[in-house]
PDB file of C-alpha atoms in Angstrom:
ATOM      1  CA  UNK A 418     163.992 236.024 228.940  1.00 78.00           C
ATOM      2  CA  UNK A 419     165.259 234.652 232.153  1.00 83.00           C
ATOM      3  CA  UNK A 420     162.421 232.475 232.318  1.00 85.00           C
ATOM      4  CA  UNK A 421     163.274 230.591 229.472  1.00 89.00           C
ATOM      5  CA  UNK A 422     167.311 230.981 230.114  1.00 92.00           C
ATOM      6  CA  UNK A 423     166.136 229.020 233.320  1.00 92.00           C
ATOM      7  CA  UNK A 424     164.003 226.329 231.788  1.00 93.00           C
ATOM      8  CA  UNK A 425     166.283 225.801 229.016  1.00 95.00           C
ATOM      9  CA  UNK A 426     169.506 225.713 230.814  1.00 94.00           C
ATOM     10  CA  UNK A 427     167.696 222.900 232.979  1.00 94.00           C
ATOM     11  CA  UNK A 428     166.832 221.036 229.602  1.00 95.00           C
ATOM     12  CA  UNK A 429     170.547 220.964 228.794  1.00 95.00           C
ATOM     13  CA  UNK A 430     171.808 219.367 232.228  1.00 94.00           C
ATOM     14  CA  UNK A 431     168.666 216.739 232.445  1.00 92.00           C
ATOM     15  CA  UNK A 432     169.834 215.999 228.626  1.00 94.00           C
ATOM     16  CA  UNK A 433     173.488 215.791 230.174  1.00 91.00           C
ATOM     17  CA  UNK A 434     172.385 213.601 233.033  1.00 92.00           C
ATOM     18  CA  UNK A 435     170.710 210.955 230.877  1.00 90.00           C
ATOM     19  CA  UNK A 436     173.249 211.034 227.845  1.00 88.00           C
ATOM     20  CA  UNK A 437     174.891 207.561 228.655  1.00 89.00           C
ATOM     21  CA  UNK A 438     171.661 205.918 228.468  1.00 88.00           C
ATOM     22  CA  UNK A 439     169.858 208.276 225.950  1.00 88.00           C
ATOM     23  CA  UNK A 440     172.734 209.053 223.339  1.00 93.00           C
ATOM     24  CA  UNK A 441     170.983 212.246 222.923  1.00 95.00           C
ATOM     25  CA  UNK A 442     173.176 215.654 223.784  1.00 95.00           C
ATOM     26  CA  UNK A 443     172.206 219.141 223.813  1.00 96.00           C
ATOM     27  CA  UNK A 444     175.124 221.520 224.304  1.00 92.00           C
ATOM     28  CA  UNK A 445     175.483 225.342 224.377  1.00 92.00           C
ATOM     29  CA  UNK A 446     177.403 227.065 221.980  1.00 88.00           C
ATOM     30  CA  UNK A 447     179.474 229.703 223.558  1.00 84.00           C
ATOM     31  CA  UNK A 448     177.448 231.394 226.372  1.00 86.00           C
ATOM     32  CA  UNK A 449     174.366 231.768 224.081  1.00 87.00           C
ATOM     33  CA  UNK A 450     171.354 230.045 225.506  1.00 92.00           C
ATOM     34  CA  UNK A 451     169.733 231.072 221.782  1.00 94.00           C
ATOM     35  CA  UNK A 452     172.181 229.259 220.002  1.00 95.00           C
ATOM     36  CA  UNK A 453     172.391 225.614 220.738  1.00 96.00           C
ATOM     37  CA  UNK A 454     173.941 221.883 219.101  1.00 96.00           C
ATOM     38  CA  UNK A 455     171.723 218.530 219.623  1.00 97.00           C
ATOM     39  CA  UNK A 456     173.152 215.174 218.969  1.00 96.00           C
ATOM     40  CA  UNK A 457     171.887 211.842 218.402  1.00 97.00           C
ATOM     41  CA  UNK A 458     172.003 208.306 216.978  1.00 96.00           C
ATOM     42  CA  UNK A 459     170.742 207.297 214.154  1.00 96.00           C
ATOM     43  CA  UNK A 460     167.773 204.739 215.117  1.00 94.00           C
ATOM     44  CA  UNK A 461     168.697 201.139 214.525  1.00 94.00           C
ATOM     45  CA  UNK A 462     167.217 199.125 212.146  1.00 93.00           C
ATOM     46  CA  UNK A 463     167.260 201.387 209.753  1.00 96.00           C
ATOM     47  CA  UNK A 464     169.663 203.148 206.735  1.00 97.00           C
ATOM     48  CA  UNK A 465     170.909 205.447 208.938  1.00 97.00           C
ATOM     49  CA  UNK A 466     172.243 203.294 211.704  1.00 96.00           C
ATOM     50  CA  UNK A 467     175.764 203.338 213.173  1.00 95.00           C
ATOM     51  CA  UNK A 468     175.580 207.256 212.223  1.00 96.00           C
ATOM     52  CA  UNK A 469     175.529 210.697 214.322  1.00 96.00           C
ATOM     53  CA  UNK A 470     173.762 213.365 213.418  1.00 97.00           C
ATOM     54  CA  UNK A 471     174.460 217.133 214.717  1.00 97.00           C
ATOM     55  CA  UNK A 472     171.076 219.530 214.404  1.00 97.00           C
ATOM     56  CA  UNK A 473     171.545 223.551 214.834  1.00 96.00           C
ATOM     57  CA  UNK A 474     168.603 224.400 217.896  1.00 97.00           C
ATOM     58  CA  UNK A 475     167.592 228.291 217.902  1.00 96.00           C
ATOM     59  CA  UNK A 476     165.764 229.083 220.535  1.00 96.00           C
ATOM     60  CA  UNK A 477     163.162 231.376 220.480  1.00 95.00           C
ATOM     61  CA  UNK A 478     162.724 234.303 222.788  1.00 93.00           C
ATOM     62  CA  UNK A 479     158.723 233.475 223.375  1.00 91.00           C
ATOM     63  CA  UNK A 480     160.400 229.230 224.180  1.00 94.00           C
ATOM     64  CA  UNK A 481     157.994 227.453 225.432  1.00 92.00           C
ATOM     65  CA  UNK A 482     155.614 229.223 223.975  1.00 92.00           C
ATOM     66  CA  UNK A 483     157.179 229.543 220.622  1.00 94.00           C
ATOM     67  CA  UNK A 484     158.311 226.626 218.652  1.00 96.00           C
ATOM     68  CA  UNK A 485     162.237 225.318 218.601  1.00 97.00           C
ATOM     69  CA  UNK A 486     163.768 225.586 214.919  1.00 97.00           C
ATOM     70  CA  UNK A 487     165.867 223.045 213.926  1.00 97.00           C
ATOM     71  CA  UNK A 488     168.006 222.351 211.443  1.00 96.00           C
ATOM     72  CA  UNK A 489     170.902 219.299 210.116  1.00 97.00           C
ATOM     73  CA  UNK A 490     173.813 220.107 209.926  1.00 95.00           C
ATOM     74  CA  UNK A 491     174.787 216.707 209.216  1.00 95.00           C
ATOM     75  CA  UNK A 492     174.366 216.093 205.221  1.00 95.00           C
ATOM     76  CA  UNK A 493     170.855 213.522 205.381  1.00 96.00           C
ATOM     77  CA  UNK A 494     168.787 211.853 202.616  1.00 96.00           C
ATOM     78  CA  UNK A 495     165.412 212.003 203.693  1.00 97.00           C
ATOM     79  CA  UNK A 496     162.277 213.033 202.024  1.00 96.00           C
ATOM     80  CA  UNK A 497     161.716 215.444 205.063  1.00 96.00           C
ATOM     81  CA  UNK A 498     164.931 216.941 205.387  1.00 96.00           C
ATOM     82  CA  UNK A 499     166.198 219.174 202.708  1.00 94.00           C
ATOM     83  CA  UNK A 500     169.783 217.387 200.883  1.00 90.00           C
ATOM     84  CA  UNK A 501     170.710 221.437 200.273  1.00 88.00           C
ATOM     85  CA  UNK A 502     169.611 223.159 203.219  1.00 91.00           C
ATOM     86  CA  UNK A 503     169.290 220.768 206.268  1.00 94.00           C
ATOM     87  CA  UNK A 504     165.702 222.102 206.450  1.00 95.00           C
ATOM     88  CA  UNK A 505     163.028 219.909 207.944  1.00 97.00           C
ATOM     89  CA  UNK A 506     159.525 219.154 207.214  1.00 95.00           C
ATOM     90  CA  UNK A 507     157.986 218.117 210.855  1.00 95.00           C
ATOM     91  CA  UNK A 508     154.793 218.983 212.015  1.00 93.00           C
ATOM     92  CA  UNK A 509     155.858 219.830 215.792  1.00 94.00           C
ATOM     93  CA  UNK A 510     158.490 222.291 214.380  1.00 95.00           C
ATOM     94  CA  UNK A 511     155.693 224.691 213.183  1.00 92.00           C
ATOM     95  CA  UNK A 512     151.365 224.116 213.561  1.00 91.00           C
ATOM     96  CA  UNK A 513     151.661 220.673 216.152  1.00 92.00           C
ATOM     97  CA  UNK A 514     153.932 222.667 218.676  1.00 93.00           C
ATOM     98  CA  UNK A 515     153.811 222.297 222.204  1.00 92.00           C
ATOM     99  CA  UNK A 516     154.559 223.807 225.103  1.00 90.00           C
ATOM    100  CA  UNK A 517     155.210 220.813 227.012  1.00 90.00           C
ATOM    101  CA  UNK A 518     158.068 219.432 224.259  1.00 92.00           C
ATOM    102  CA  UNK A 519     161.443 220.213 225.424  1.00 94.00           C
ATOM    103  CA  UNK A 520     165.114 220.053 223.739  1.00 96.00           C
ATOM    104  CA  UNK A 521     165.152 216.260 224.094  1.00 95.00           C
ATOM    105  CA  UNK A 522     161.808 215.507 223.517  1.00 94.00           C
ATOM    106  CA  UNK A 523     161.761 217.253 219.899  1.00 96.00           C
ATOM    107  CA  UNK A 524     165.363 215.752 219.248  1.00 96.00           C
ATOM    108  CA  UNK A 525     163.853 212.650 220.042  1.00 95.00           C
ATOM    109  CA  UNK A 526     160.932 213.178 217.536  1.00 95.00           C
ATOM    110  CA  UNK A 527     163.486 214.447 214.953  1.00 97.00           C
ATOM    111  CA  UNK A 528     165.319 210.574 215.717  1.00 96.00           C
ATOM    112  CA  UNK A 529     161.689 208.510 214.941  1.00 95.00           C
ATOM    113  CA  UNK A 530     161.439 210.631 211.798  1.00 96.00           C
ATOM    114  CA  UNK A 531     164.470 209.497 210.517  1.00 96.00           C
ATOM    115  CA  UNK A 532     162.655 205.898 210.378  1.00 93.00           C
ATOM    116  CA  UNK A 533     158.980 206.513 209.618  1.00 93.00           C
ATOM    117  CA  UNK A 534     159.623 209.361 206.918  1.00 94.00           C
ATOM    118  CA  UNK A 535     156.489 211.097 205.356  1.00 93.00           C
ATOM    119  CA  UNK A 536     156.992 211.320 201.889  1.00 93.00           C
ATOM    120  CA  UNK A 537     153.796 212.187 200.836  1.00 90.00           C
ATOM    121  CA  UNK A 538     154.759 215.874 202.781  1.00 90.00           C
ATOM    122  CA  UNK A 539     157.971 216.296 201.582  1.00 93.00           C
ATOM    123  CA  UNK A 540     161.118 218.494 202.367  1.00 94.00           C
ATOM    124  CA  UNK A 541     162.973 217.463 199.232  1.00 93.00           C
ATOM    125  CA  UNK A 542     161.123 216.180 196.463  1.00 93.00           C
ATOM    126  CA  UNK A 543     163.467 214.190 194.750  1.00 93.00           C
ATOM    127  CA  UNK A 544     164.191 212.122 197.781  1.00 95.00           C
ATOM    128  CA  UNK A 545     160.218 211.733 198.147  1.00 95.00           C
ATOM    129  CA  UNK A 546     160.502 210.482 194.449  1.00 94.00           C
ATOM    130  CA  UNK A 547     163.217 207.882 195.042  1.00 95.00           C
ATOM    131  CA  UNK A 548     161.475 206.382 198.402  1.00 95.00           C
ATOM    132  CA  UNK A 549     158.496 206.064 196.916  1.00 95.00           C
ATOM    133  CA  UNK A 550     159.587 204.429 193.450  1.00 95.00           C
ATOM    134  CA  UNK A 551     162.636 203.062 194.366  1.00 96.00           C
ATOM    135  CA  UNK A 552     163.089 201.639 198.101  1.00 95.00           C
ATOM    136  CA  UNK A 553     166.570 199.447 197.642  1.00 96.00           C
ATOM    137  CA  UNK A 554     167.734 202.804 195.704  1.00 96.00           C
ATOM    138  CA  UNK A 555     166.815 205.520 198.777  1.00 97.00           C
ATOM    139  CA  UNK A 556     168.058 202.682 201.249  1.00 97.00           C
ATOM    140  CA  UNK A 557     171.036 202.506 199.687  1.00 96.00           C
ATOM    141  CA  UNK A 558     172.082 206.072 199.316  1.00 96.00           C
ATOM    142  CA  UNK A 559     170.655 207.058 202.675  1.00 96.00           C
ATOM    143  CA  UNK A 560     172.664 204.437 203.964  1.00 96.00           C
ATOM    144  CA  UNK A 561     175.809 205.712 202.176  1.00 95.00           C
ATOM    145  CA  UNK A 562     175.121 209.282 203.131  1.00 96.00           C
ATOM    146  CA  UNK A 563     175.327 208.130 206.725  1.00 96.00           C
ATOM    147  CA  UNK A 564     178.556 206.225 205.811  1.00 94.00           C
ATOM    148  CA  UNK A 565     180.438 209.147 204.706  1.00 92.00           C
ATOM    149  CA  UNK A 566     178.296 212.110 206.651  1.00 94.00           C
ATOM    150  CA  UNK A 567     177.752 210.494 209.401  1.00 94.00           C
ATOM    151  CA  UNK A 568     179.724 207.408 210.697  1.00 86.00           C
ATOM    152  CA  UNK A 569     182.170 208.281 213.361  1.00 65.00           C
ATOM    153  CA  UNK A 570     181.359 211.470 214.739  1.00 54.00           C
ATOM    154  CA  UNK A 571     182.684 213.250 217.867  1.00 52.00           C
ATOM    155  CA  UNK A 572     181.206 212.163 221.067  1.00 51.00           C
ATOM    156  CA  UNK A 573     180.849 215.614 222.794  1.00 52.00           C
ATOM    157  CA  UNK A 574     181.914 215.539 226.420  1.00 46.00           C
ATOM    158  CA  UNK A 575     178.907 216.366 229.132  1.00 41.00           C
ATOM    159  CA  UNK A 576     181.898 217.988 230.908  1.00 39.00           C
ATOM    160  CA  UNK A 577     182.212 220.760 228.409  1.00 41.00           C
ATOM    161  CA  UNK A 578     178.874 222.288 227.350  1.00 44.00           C
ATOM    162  CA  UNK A 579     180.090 224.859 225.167  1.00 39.00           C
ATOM    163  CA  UNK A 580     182.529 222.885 223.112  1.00 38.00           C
ATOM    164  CA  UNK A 581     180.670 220.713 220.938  1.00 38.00           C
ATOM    165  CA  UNK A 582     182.670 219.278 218.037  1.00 37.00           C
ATOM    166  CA  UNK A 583     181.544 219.529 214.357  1.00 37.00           C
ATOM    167  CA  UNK A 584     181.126 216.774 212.614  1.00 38.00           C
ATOM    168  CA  UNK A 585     183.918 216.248 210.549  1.00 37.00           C
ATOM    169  CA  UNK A 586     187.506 213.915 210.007  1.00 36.00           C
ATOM    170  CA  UNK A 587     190.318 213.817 212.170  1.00 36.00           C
ATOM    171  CA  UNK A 588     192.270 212.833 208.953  1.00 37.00           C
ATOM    172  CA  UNK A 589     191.604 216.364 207.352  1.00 37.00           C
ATOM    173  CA  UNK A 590     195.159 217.588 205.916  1.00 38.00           C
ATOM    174  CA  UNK A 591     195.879 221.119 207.557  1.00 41.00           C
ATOM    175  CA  UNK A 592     197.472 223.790 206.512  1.00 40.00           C
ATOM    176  CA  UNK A 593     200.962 224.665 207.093  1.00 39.00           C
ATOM    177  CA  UNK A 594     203.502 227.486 207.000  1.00 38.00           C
ATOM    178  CA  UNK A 595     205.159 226.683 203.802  1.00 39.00           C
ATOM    179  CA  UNK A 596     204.882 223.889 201.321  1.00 40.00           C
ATOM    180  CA  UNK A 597     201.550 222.425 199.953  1.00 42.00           C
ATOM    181  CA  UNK A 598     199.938 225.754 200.906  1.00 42.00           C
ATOM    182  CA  UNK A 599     201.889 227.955 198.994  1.00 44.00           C
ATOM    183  CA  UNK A 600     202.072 225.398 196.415  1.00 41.00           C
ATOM    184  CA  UNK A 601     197.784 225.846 196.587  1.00 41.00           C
ATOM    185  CA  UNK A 602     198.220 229.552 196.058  1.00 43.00           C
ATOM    186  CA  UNK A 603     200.291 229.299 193.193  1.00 43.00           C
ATOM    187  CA  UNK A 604     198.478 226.889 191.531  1.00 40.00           C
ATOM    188  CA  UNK A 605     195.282 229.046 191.673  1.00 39.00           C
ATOM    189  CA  UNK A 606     197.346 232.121 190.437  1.00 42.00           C
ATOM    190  CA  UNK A 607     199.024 230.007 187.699  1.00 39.00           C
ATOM    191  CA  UNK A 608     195.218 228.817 186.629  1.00 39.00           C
ATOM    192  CA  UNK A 609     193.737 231.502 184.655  1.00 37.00           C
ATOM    193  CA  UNK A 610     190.290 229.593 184.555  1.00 37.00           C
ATOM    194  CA  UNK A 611     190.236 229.292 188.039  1.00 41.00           C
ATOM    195  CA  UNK A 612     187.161 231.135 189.180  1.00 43.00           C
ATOM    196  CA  UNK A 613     184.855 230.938 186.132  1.00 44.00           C
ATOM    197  CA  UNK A 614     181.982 233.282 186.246  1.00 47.00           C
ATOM    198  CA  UNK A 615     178.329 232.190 187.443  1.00 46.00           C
ATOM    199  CA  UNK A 616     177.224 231.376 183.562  1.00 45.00           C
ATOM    200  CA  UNK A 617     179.913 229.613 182.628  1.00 45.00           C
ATOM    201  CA  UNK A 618     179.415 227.295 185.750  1.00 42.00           C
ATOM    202  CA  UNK A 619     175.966 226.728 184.659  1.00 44.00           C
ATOM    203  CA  UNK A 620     176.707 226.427 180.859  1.00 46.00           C
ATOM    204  CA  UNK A 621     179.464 223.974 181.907  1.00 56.00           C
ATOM    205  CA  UNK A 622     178.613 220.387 180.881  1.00 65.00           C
ATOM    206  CA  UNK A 623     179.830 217.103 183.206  1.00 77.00           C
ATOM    207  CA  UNK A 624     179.498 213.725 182.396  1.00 80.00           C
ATOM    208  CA  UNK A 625     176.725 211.827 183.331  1.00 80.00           C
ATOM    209  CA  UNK A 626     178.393 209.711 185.931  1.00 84.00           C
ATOM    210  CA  UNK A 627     179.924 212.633 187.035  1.00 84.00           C
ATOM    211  CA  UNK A 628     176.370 214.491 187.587  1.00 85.00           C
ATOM    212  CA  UNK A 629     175.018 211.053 189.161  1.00 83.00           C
ATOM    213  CA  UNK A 630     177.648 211.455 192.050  1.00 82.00           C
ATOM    214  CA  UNK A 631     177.056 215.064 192.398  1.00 82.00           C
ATOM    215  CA  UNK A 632     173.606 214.158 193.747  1.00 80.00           C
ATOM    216  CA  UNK A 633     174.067 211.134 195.364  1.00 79.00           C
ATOM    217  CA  UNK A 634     176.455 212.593 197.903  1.00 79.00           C
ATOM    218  CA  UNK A 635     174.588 215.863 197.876  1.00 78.00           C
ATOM    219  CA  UNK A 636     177.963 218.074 196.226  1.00 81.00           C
ATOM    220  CA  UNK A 637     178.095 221.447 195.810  1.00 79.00           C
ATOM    221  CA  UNK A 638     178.322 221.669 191.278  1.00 82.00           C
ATOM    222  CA  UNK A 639     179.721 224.635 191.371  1.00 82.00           C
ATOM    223  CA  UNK A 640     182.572 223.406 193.350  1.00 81.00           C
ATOM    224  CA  UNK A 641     183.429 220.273 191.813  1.00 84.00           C
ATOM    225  CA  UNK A 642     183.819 223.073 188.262  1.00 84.00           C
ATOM    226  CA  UNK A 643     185.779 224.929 189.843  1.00 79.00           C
ATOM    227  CA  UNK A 644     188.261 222.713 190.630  1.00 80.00           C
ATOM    228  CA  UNK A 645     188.213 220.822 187.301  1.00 80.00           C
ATOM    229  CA  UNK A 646     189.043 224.694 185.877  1.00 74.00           C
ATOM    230  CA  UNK A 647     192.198 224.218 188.036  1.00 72.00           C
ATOM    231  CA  UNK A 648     192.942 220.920 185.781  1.00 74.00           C
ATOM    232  CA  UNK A 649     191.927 218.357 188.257  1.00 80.00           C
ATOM    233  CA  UNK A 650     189.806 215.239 186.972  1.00 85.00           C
ATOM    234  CA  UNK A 651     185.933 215.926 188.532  1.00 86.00           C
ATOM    235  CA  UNK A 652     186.053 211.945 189.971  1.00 88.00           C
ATOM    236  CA  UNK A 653     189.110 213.500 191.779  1.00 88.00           C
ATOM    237  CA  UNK A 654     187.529 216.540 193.062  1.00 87.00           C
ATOM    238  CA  UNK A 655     184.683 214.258 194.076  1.00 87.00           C
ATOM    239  CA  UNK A 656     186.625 211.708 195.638  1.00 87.00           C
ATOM    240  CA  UNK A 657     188.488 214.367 197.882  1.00 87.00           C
ATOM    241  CA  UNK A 658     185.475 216.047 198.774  1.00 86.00           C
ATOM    242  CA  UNK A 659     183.528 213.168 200.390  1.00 84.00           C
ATOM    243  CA  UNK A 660     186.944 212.197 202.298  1.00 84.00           C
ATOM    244  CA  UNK A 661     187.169 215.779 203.751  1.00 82.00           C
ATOM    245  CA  UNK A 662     183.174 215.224 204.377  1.00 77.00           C
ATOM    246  CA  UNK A 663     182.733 218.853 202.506  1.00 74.00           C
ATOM    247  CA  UNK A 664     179.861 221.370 204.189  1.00 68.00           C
ATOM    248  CA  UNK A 665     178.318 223.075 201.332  1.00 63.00           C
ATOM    249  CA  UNK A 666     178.047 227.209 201.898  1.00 58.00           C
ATOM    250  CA  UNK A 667     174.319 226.481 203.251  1.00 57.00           C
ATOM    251  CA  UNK A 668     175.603 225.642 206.315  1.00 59.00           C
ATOM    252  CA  UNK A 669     175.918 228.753 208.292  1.00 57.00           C
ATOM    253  CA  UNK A 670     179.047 227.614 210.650  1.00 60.00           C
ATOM    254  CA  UNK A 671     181.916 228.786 209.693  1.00 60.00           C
ATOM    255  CA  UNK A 672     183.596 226.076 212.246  1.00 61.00           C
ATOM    256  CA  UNK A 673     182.036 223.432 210.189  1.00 61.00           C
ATOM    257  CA  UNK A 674     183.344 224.955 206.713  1.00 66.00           C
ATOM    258  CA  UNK A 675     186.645 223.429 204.763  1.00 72.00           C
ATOM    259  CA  UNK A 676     187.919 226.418 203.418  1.00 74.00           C
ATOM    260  CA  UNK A 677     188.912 226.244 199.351  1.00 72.00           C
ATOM    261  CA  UNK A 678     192.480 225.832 200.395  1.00 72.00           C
ATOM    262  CA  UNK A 679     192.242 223.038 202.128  1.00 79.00           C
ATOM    263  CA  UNK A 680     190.819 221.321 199.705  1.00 81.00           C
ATOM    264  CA  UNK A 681     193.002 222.434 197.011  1.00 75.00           C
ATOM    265  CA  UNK A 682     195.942 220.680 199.157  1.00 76.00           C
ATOM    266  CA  UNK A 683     193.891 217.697 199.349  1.00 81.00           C
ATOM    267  CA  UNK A 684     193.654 217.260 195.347  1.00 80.00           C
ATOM    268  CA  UNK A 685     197.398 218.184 195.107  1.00 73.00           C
ATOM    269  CA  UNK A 686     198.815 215.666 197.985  1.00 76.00           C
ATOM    270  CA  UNK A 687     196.044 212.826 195.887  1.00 73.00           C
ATOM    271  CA  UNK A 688     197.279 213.369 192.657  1.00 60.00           C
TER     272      UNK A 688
END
């Protein structure tokens, strides 16, 4: 364990040392050497440039010797990377593992993949489906993706390693003492559809348009019903959720999580 506490805290500072040139960060979260962030830009020339994109790094207790796992936590549409997980398909991540990759070097594989996807060995299979049939379609959702996702991220500072911003607005309404917020609660008290139960969320029809934008921005379904339950218009719900660049529950950070209230302020300051 110290061994690779050693190693890797060395990966981190090199990775800090050649950030202004390299646009690649690795920082700790916490004091956890187990638990780290990577950073990156997206590679130019391609749908997903002009974006950042934030991957979760666990570190293995066997690293080197053990392979990194990896994971977006920035929303991507790729035909490796899973729209609902953030999981991804990449051969050095499991059987092509090295000992001789480090942090950056894997990050850096993770950036190339991004352009030269491999749809024939796909993460998500509807992606794969799109880029193959359809290339001015997947360009221009994985381009809008990065537009909402991923355009103007936090630069994290190499002067403070464990303090890695997520990855989402600065315009994000918060919550306050009084007001909007306990206008929120009473509206979901006053609503007496407001949590429907799991089969009527799956019984529950939308419009086609409304499905379409569902899975072009990668939404969470359920959400976007429960909201119309409240008496909000789904385009609404929609519209507010891609400003407050919502993290569906897969993502297991509960800094990078709007909680229901917050969006339930959003939709009543919009309406």
């Amino acid at each position: 364990m110290a061994s690779r506490n050693k190693r890797v805290m060395k990966e981190i500072q090199d990775c800090q040392r050649e950030s202004a040139s390299s646009q690649i960060n690795i920082q700790m979260i916490g004091e956890d050497l187990s638990k780290l962030r990577g950073q990156f830009p997206g590679p130019p020339n391609s749908p997903y440039e002009g974006g950042t994109f934030e991957v979760a790094i666990e570190v293995p207790v066997r690293y080197p010797f053990e392979p990194l796992k990896m994971k977006f936590i920035t929303k991507v549409y790729h035909p490796n990377v899973s729209s609902q997980s953030g999981a991804i398909c990449l051969d050095i991540l499991k059987d092509a593992w090295s000992p001789v990759l480090t942090l950056k070097t894997t990050l850096v594989s993770l950036q190339s993949l991004l352009c030269s996807p491999e749809p024939n060995d796909p993460q998500d299979a509807e992606v794969a489906k799109v880029y193959l049939s359809d290339r001015a379609a997947y360009d221009r959702t994985a381009r809008q993706w990065t537009q909402i996702y991923a355009a103007g991220a936090p630069k994290p500072s190499s002067s403070s390693p464990s303090n890695l911003q997520p990855t989402t607005s600065s315009s994000t309404p918060h919550s306050t003492a009084g007001g909007v917020s306990e206008a929120s609660s009473a509206a979901v008290q006053a609503s007496p559809r407001a949590k429907p139960d799991a089969s009527e969320v799956k019984t529950r029809t939308l419009s086609g348009e409304v499905e379409e934008q569902i899975l072009t921005f990668g939404l969470d379904r359920a959400m976007v019903i429960r909201f119309q339950s409240m008496g909000f218009s789904p385009d609404l719900v929609i519209k507010v959720l891609i400003d407050l660049k919502y993290q569906p529950p897969y993502i297991n950070d509960d800094n990078l999580k709007i909680p229901d209230d917050e969006v339930l302020e959003a939709l009543l300051l919009t309406q």
